[in-house]
Every structure is written in structure tokens, then in C-alpha cells.
Short mmCIF file of C-alpha atoms in Angstrom, two decimals:
data_model
loop_
_atom_site.label_atom_id
_atom_site.label_comp_id
_atom_site.label_asym_id
_atom_site.label_seq_id
_atom_site.Cartn_x
_atom_site.Cartn_y
_atom_site.Cartn_z
CA MET A 1 -9.38 -6.08 38.84
CA ASN A 2 -11.05 -2.80 39.89
CA ARG A 3 -14.64 -1.65 39.38
CA LYS A 4 -14.03 -0.01 36.02
CA ALA A 5 -12.23 -3.03 34.58
CA PHE A 6 -15.05 -5.29 35.79
CA TYR A 7 -17.66 -2.94 34.35
CA HIS A 8 -16.05 -3.13 30.90
CA LEU A 9 -15.79 -6.92 31.18
CA LEU A 10 -19.48 -7.25 32.05
CA LYS A 11 -20.41 -4.90 29.21
CA ARG A 12 -18.40 -6.99 26.72
CA TYR A 13 -20.08 -10.13 28.06
CA VAL A 14 -23.59 -8.73 27.48
CA GLU A 15 -22.60 -7.62 23.98
CA ASN A 16 -21.10 -11.06 23.19
CA ASP A 17 -17.70 -9.43 22.63
CA CYS A 18 -15.57 -11.29 25.17
CA THR A 19 -13.25 -14.27 25.07
CA GLU A 20 -14.19 -17.74 26.29
CA GLU A 21 -12.07 -17.24 29.38
CA GLU A 22 -13.76 -13.92 30.18
CA ARG A 23 -17.18 -15.52 29.65
CA LYS A 24 -16.34 -18.19 32.23
CA LEU A 25 -15.21 -15.53 34.65
CA VAL A 26 -18.53 -13.66 34.45
CA GLU A 27 -20.55 -16.87 34.77
CA GLN A 28 -18.59 -17.92 37.84
CA TRP A 29 -19.23 -14.53 39.37
CA TYR A 30 -22.93 -15.05 38.79
CA GLU A 31 -22.74 -18.42 40.49
CA LEU A 32 -21.59 -16.61 43.64
CA LEU A 33 -25.04 -15.03 43.77
CA GLY A 34 -26.79 -18.34 43.26
CA ASP A 35 -27.82 -17.80 39.65
CA GLU A 36 -28.68 -20.84 37.60
CA GLU A 37 -25.66 -22.41 35.95
CA GLY A 38 -25.26 -21.52 32.30
CA ARG A 39 -27.89 -18.81 32.38
CA ALA A 40 -26.62 -15.77 30.49
CA PRO A 41 -27.81 -12.34 31.71
CA SER A 42 -29.72 -10.01 29.41
CA LEU A 43 -29.36 -6.50 30.79
CA ALA A 44 -30.26 -3.09 29.47
CA SER A 45 -27.37 -0.65 29.48
CA GLY A 46 -28.82 1.18 32.47
CA GLU A 47 -28.91 -2.01 34.54
CA ILE A 48 -25.26 -2.94 34.04
CA LYS A 49 -23.93 -0.63 36.73
CA GLU A 50 -26.62 -1.73 39.18
CA THR A 51 -25.58 -5.34 38.63
CA LEU A 52 -21.93 -4.36 39.09
CA GLU A 53 -22.66 -2.76 42.45
CA ARG A 54 -24.53 -5.90 43.53
CA LEU A 55 -21.77 -8.29 42.41
CA TRP A 56 -18.65 -6.43 43.49
CA PRO A 57 -18.69 -7.07 47.30
CA LYS A 58 -18.94 -10.82 46.76
CA ILE A 59 -16.20 -10.86 44.11
CA GLN A 60 -13.95 -8.78 46.34
CA GLN A 61 -14.62 -11.12 49.28
CA GLN A 62 -13.85 -14.19 47.16
CA THR A 63 -10.59 -12.64 45.97
CA LEU A 64 -9.52 -11.84 49.53
CA LEU A 65 -10.28 -15.39 50.62
CA THR A 66 -8.12 -16.73 47.80
CA GLU A 67 -5.27 -14.40 48.68
CA ASN A 68 -5.43 -15.43 52.34
CA ARG A 69 -4.88 -19.05 51.38
CA LYS A 70 -1.52 -18.20 49.81
CA GLN A 71 1.63 -18.68 51.89
CA VAL A 72 2.67 -15.39 53.52
CA ILE A 73 6.27 -14.37 52.82
CA PRO A 74 8.00 -12.48 55.67
CA PRO A 75 8.30 -8.78 54.71
CA ALA A 76 12.01 -8.79 55.50
CA LYS A 77 12.69 -11.06 52.55
CA LEU A 78 12.91 -9.65 49.04
CA ILE A 79 10.39 -11.16 46.63
CA PRO A 80 11.60 -11.26 43.00
CA VAL A 81 9.43 -9.44 40.49
CA TRP A 82 8.68 -12.55 38.44
CA ILE A 83 7.40 -14.36 41.55
CA ARG A 84 5.09 -11.42 42.35
CA TRP A 85 3.80 -11.53 38.79
CA LEU A 86 3.27 -15.29 39.02
CA SER A 87 1.41 -15.00 42.33
CA ALA A 88 -0.87 -12.29 40.97
CA ALA A 89 -1.68 -14.40 37.92
CA VAL A 90 -2.39 -17.46 40.08
CA ILE A 91 -4.81 -15.45 42.26
CA SER A 92 -6.58 -14.13 39.17
CA GLY A 93 -6.59 -17.56 37.52
CA SER A 94 -8.18 -19.19 40.56
CA ILE A 95 -11.33 -17.14 39.90
CA VAL A 96 -11.26 -17.56 36.14
CA THR A 97 -10.77 -21.33 35.73
CA ALA A 98 -11.94 -24.48 37.50
CA ALA A 99 -9.44 -26.29 39.69
CA TRP A 100 -9.30 -29.35 37.48
CA TRP A 101 -9.30 -27.55 34.14
CA TYR A 102 -6.19 -29.45 33.07
CA LEU A 103 -7.83 -32.84 33.46
CA ALA A 104 -9.81 -32.30 30.25
CA ILE A 105 -9.06 -34.82 27.50
CA ARG A 106 -6.17 -33.66 25.30
CA LYS A 107 -6.35 -34.15 21.57
CA PRO A 108 -3.76 -36.56 20.20
CA GLU A 109 -0.67 -34.97 18.70
CA THR A 110 -0.22 -34.87 14.97
CA ALA A 111 2.32 -37.14 13.24
CA THR A 112 4.60 -34.13 12.66
CA GLN A 113 4.52 -33.16 16.34
CA GLN A 114 5.21 -36.73 17.41
CA LYS A 115 8.25 -36.82 15.14
CA GLU A 116 9.55 -33.49 16.45
CA ILE A 117 9.35 -34.46 20.13
CA ALA A 118 10.61 -38.03 19.75
CA GLY A 119 13.59 -38.75 22.02
CA LEU A 120 13.19 -35.58 24.09
CA HIS A 121 13.44 -35.45 27.85
CA GLN A 122 9.92 -35.16 29.33
CA VAL A 123 8.77 -33.70 32.65
CA GLN A 124 5.12 -33.92 33.71
CA ASN A 125 3.76 -32.19 36.78
CA SER A 126 1.47 -34.75 38.41
CA GLN A 127 1.26 -32.81 41.67
CA LEU A 128 -1.53 -30.53 42.88
CA PHE A 129 0.79 -27.52 43.00
CA ASN A 130 3.31 -25.85 40.70
CA ASP A 131 6.61 -27.58 39.93
CA THR A 132 9.90 -25.95 38.88
CA VAL A 133 12.02 -27.31 36.02
CA HIS A 134 15.56 -26.11 35.27
CA LEU A 135 16.51 -26.33 31.59
CA PRO A 136 20.06 -27.08 30.32
CA ASP A 137 20.75 -23.41 29.47
CA GLY A 138 19.76 -22.17 32.94
CA SER A 139 16.26 -21.12 31.91
CA LEU A 140 13.44 -21.73 34.37
CA VAL A 141 10.02 -23.29 33.73
CA ILE A 142 7.26 -23.34 36.35
CA LEU A 143 4.77 -26.02 35.37
CA GLU A 144 1.20 -25.80 36.60
CA PRO A 145 -0.60 -29.06 37.57
CA GLN A 146 -0.92 -31.62 34.75
CA ALA A 147 1.38 -29.60 32.44
CA ILE A 148 4.09 -31.33 30.40
CA VAL A 149 7.34 -29.90 29.01
CA ARG A 150 9.69 -31.71 26.63
CA TYR A 151 13.22 -30.62 25.71
CA ARG A 152 16.64 -31.89 24.67
CA ASP A 153 19.17 -32.81 27.32
CA GLN A 154 21.52 -30.27 25.76
CA PHE A 155 20.65 -27.18 23.72
CA GLU A 156 22.89 -27.23 20.67
CA GLY A 157 22.73 -25.35 17.40
CA PRO A 158 20.96 -22.09 16.48
CA LYS A 159 17.74 -22.88 18.37
CA ARG A 160 16.64 -23.74 21.89
CA GLU A 161 13.34 -25.59 21.54
CA VAL A 162 10.83 -26.85 24.10
CA TYR A 163 7.37 -28.36 23.65
CA LEU A 164 4.60 -27.52 26.11
CA GLU A 165 1.23 -29.00 26.98
CA GLY A 166 -0.84 -27.13 29.54
CA ASN A 167 0.18 -23.96 31.39
CA ALA A 168 3.65 -22.76 32.35
CA PHE A 169 5.68 -19.69 33.25
CA PHE A 170 9.06 -19.28 31.50
CA LYS A 171 12.05 -17.23 32.63
CA VAL A 172 14.48 -17.58 29.74
CA THR A 173 18.23 -17.02 29.95
CA ARG A 174 19.24 -14.51 27.30
CA ASN A 175 21.29 -15.80 24.38
CA PRO A 176 21.06 -13.72 21.14
CA LYS A 177 22.93 -16.43 19.22
CA SER A 178 20.33 -19.07 20.08
CA PRO A 179 16.69 -17.89 20.18
CA PHE A 180 14.33 -19.75 22.49
CA TYR A 181 11.19 -21.36 21.00
CA VAL A 182 8.14 -22.69 22.84
CA TYR A 183 5.78 -24.88 20.81
CA SER A 184 2.26 -25.15 22.21
CA LYS A 185 -0.23 -26.85 19.91
CA ASN A 186 0.28 -25.04 16.58
CA ILE A 187 1.50 -21.78 18.16
CA VAL A 188 5.17 -20.77 18.39
CA THR A 189 6.51 -18.27 20.93
CA GLN A 190 9.96 -16.97 19.97
CA VAL A 191 12.22 -15.00 22.36
CA LEU A 192 15.88 -14.19 23.01
CA GLY A 193 15.65 -13.84 26.77
CA THR A 194 12.58 -12.80 28.74
CA SER A 195 9.83 -14.03 31.07
CA PHE A 196 6.33 -14.93 30.00
CA PHE A 197 3.35 -17.25 30.48
CA VAL A 198 1.94 -19.75 28.00
CA LYS A 199 -1.52 -21.16 28.66
CA THR A 200 -3.59 -23.57 26.58
CA ASN A 201 -7.27 -24.41 26.77
CA PRO A 202 -8.04 -27.88 25.39
CA GLN A 203 -11.76 -27.14 25.33
CA THR A 204 -11.68 -23.95 23.24
CA LYS A 205 -8.37 -24.65 21.43
CA ASN A 206 -7.22 -21.17 22.51
CA VAL A 207 -3.60 -20.43 23.37
CA GLU A 208 -2.71 -17.42 25.54
CA VAL A 209 0.74 -15.85 25.83
CA SER A 210 1.39 -12.99 28.27
CA VAL A 211 4.68 -11.14 28.77
CA GLN A 212 6.34 -9.90 31.95
CA THR A 213 9.66 -8.62 30.58
CA GLY A 214 11.24 -8.29 27.14
CA LYS A 215 9.55 -8.90 23.79
CA VAL A 216 8.24 -12.09 22.24
CA ALA A 217 6.97 -13.01 18.79
CA VAL A 218 3.90 -15.24 18.71
CA TYR A 219 2.81 -16.86 15.47
CA GLU A 220 1.42 -20.01 13.92
CA ALA A 221 3.74 -22.93 13.27
CA GLY A 222 5.32 -22.71 9.83
CA ARG A 223 5.94 -18.95 10.05
CA GLU A 224 9.67 -18.76 10.67
CA THR A 225 9.95 -15.00 11.01
CA VAL A 226 7.62 -12.16 11.86
CA GLN A 227 8.65 -10.34 8.68
CA GLU A 228 7.08 -13.08 6.57
CA ARG A 229 3.62 -12.22 7.84
CA LYS A 230 1.38 -9.86 5.88
CA ASN A 231 -1.71 -9.81 8.09
CA GLU A 232 -0.93 -9.28 11.79
CA GLU A 233 -4.52 -10.00 12.81
CA SER A 234 -4.43 -13.54 11.49
CA SER A 235 -0.71 -14.37 11.33
CA GLY A 236 0.93 -13.30 14.59
CA VAL A 237 1.96 -10.45 16.86
CA ILE A 238 4.85 -8.90 18.76
CA LEU A 239 4.19 -8.64 22.51
CA LYS A 240 5.75 -6.19 24.96
CA PRO A 241 5.66 -6.21 28.80
CA ASN A 242 2.18 -6.30 30.36
CA GLN A 243 0.64 -7.37 27.06
CA LYS A 244 -0.97 -10.67 26.16
CA VAL A 245 -2.43 -12.32 23.10
CA ILE A 246 -5.17 -14.92 22.82
CA TYR A 247 -4.96 -17.11 19.73
CA SER A 248 -8.23 -18.65 18.61
CA GLY A 249 -7.73 -22.17 17.30
CA ILE A 250 -11.11 -21.98 15.56
CA ASP A 251 -10.70 -18.90 13.36
CA HIS A 252 -6.86 -18.62 13.59
CA HIS A 253 -7.00 -15.01 14.80
CA PHE A 254 -4.83 -13.24 17.37
CA ARG A 255 -6.42 -10.81 19.85
CA THR A 256 -3.92 -8.57 21.67
CA MET A 257 -4.74 -6.81 24.95
CA LEU A 258 -3.33 -5.87 28.34
CA VAL A 259 -2.81 -8.47 31.05
CA GLU A 260 -5.35 -8.58 33.88
CA ILE A 261 -2.92 -7.24 36.48
CA PRO A 262 -0.22 -4.99 34.94
CA LEU A 263 2.87 -4.70 37.18
CA PRO A 264 5.78 -2.24 37.06
CA VAL A 265 8.60 -3.34 34.78
CA ILE A 266 12.22 -2.40 35.39
CA THR A 267 14.76 -3.89 33.01
CA SER A 268 18.01 -3.99 34.95
CA LYS A 269 20.18 -6.48 36.80
CA ASN A 270 18.77 -5.27 40.11
CA ALA A 271 15.13 -5.19 39.04
CA GLU A 272 13.92 -6.84 42.24
CA GLU A 273 15.55 -4.19 44.40
CA LYS A 274 14.72 -1.21 42.20
CA ILE A 275 11.06 -2.14 41.89
CA THR A 276 10.60 -0.91 45.46
CA GLU A 277 12.18 2.46 44.62
CA LEU A 278 9.37 3.59 42.33
CA ASN A 279 8.06 6.86 43.70
CA PHE A 280 4.33 7.11 43.07
CA VAL A 281 4.01 10.30 45.14
CA PHE A 282 3.13 13.51 43.27
CA GLU A 283 2.69 17.12 44.36
CA GLU A 284 1.14 19.64 41.97
CA ALA A 285 2.40 17.56 39.05
CA PRO A 286 0.94 18.05 35.55
CA ILE A 287 -1.17 15.10 34.45
CA ALA A 288 1.03 14.71 31.37
CA ARG A 289 4.06 14.13 33.61
CA VAL A 290 2.14 11.70 35.84
CA LEU A 291 0.98 9.66 32.85
CA ASN A 292 4.48 9.67 31.39
CA TYR A 293 5.76 8.25 34.68
CA LEU A 294 3.16 5.49 34.55
CA GLU A 295 4.12 4.73 30.95
CA GLN A 296 7.75 4.26 31.94
CA ALA A 297 6.85 2.19 35.00
CA TYR A 298 4.41 -0.18 33.27
CA HIS A 299 5.54 0.08 29.61
CA ILE A 300 1.92 0.82 28.63
CA GLU A 301 1.07 3.70 26.31
CA MET A 302 -1.17 6.38 27.87
CA VAL A 303 -3.10 8.67 25.52
CA MET A 304 -4.96 11.88 26.48
CA GLU A 305 -8.14 12.53 24.52
CA HIS A 306 -7.92 16.35 24.88
CA GLU A 307 -4.87 18.58 25.12
CA ASN A 308 -6.46 20.53 28.00
CA LEU A 309 -5.94 17.48 30.23
CA ALA A 310 -2.21 18.26 30.19
CA LYS A 311 -2.96 21.49 32.08
CA CYS A 312 -4.50 19.63 35.04
CA LEU A 313 -2.42 19.12 38.17
CA PHE A 314 -2.37 16.07 40.43
CA THR A 315 -1.32 15.77 44.07
CA GLY A 316 -1.45 12.40 45.78
CA ASP A 317 0.26 9.26 47.03
CA ILE A 318 -0.66 6.22 44.93
CA LYS A 319 2.02 3.81 46.14
CA GLY A 320 0.83 0.28 46.89
CA GLN A 321 -2.05 0.49 44.38
CA ASN A 322 -2.37 -1.52 41.17
CA LEU A 323 -2.33 0.39 37.89
CA TYR A 324 -6.11 0.56 37.48
CA ASP A 325 -6.66 1.84 41.01
CA GLN A 326 -3.95 4.44 40.42
CA LEU A 327 -5.74 5.58 37.27
CA GLU A 328 -9.06 5.74 39.15
CA ILE A 329 -7.53 8.08 41.75
CA ILE A 330 -5.84 10.27 39.14
CA CYS A 331 -8.90 10.54 36.91
CA GLU A 332 -11.26 11.26 39.78
CA SER A 333 -9.10 14.23 40.85
CA VAL A 334 -9.54 15.91 37.44
CA GLN A 335 -13.07 14.72 36.57
CA ALA A 336 -11.79 12.36 33.90
CA THR A 337 -12.23 8.68 33.04
CA TYR A 338 -10.09 6.05 31.37
CA GLU A 339 -10.73 3.30 28.85
CA ILE A 340 -8.62 0.32 27.86
CA ARG A 341 -8.22 0.29 24.08
CA GLY A 342 -6.37 -2.87 23.10
CA THR A 343 -2.87 -2.40 24.52
CA ARG A 344 -3.26 1.34 25.18
CA ILE A 345 -5.10 3.33 27.84
CA LEU A 346 -7.14 6.37 26.80
CA ILE A 347 -7.72 9.18 29.30
CA LYS A 348 -10.98 11.01 28.59
CA GLY A 349 -12.08 14.36 29.99
CA ALA A 350 -12.57 18.05 29.24
CA GLY A 351 -9.36 19.00 30.99
CA CYS A 352 -8.48 22.17 32.88
CA ASP A 353 -8.31 25.83 31.87
#
């Protein structure tokens, strides 16, 4: 997360317009400075940036320390895209949530849920690190500590169904004739073949689904198809790569946004190899072309506030940077800024003559 993303997060926190997970993140950052636990800041708008400058070095140091604890993979070996995505999410999650978040008391399952999962094969990850589960159709599930997945020994019929408690990453084998369903509390995630995360918070009753590749439909149990829904805000959403949704179990609303660390998405059989071929080097390139390249790389819509921005030219090498750092460099070169608006990114500035 770069400075601008953190600034917007802190601003939403002060205005009481952030999720429970984001609130915990800000409070944990404050604990790094020795603030009293549970004490919410009350800042004037002019003080927000000053607080950001004071917090950022410690947050950056904490993130680096977390990254250094991860096992280093030799550069000669090719790291699959989904593993990179998983590692990035784990690093981010280590700051956001407490280590024993999953030990919270789970609510008992309803009678209907108990009937649905009766007789299914069950795998529980009782270890302190992630565990990999291979499903009968070749799909992959990476269970985080204390997570549980239940499924049939053989997937037969028009549906492939699994039941999840806790957090897990799914890499689903594509099969258009048999859609894949993940049931987590009263939320259903429906896909044909893709990779995504499902996270549940037993304390807030929130369920979060974030997508790496492909598209998924997320809706409340009982809604068999997306077409049946009339109100997207309260009934469900369609997610694309680098998007996530947080479902509130209290008010039954879905809030769609971008993932914390968007990564390039290449949908091909050789995605792992081709991901390294992305050329983020530009020379006297129009901003419109640069943004279009980022759109294709990340599958995130970029919108220019003024047409004059398209006349600006950009020269630079932004390889090895995350999306938000790339946008910082591009915007700074043309005296512009960017804002995250839901699942889109708005580029603001007067432009060039």
C-alpha cells in the first residue's frame, strides 16, 4: 500500500466510512506508535497528512520485517502468478489481522447447513501454516490455519460444491458443464474456473471474496442465478480480476472495491511465463496509451477526468513497481493525481496544451 492509498484509508477511518477490517488496520498502525488501545483519532482535515507522514516510516518498516520472514525463493525458479498473489495477500493480511484471529468462537451451523454437509469429506487445517488440499476434480484449495473445507469424494452431477469455514484460496479447474460453488456462512461464490480468495470474520459476520483471474458471482444463499437479483447493492455482485467484495452479515449489503495489492493478469496457458514479459517502459507515450496499457495489464478501468490529459506525454521505466506506485510516478510527471472510485481509478488534472 503506497502513501496515497494509506491517506485515503486514514481519511475514511476518520469519517467513519471504512470497513471493520480497515478499522483494525488503522488501529494496529496506531499501536506501533504506542497509542492507547482502542482510542480512535479525531483529526482535522489539515492534520491528516501530518499524521500520515509520522506513521508511514514505521508502517513501511513493519512491512519489510514481515516480508523478510518469508522464505526466499531462488530467482532462477519461476514463481506461478497465483503464488505471488497469495504471498502478497498474506503479507498484507499479517498487518491487518491478529495471528490467532481464527481461534474466535464460531457460531453453530443452522439445521439446513448441517443437513447439506452431512456425509461430506472434511479437512481441517490444525497447523500454524497454510495447508494444500487437492479436490477430486483437480481444483486446489489452500487452507489458512484453523480453516475447514468439506466436499464430496467425487463431484457428480451439474454442480461441484464445497463448504468452507475460515479463510482459503481456491484455484478451480475449469468445467463449463459443472459450475463450482463455495458456501461460506450464507454467502455463495459461483464460478466456472478461476482463482480467488474467500475470507470470513466470525466477529463481524463479514465475508470477503477477492478475485485473481476469471469472473465469479457472489450472492446470498437462496439466489440461484445472478439474473434473479433486482438490487445489486443488497443481493450480490459479479467480480472481475483484482476486485473484491465485502458482504456485511449485519445489513446484508455488498461493498465492491479493488483488492489491496492489484497484480497484472494474463489469461493464457503460459501466464506464469508471460507475466515477466510485460513492458512497463515508455518513451514519449501519450498518457491515454499508458493508461490503456495499465488497464489491459491489471483489468482495472482507468478514467481521465479531463480530455486534455490525453495530450500529456510520459517517459519512464516503471517495471518492478506495484500499480499504485506506477500511478504515482505517472501522475507526478504530468501534475495530476489519482483516486480510487469503487472498482475504477480516476485520473485528475488539468492536462497539457
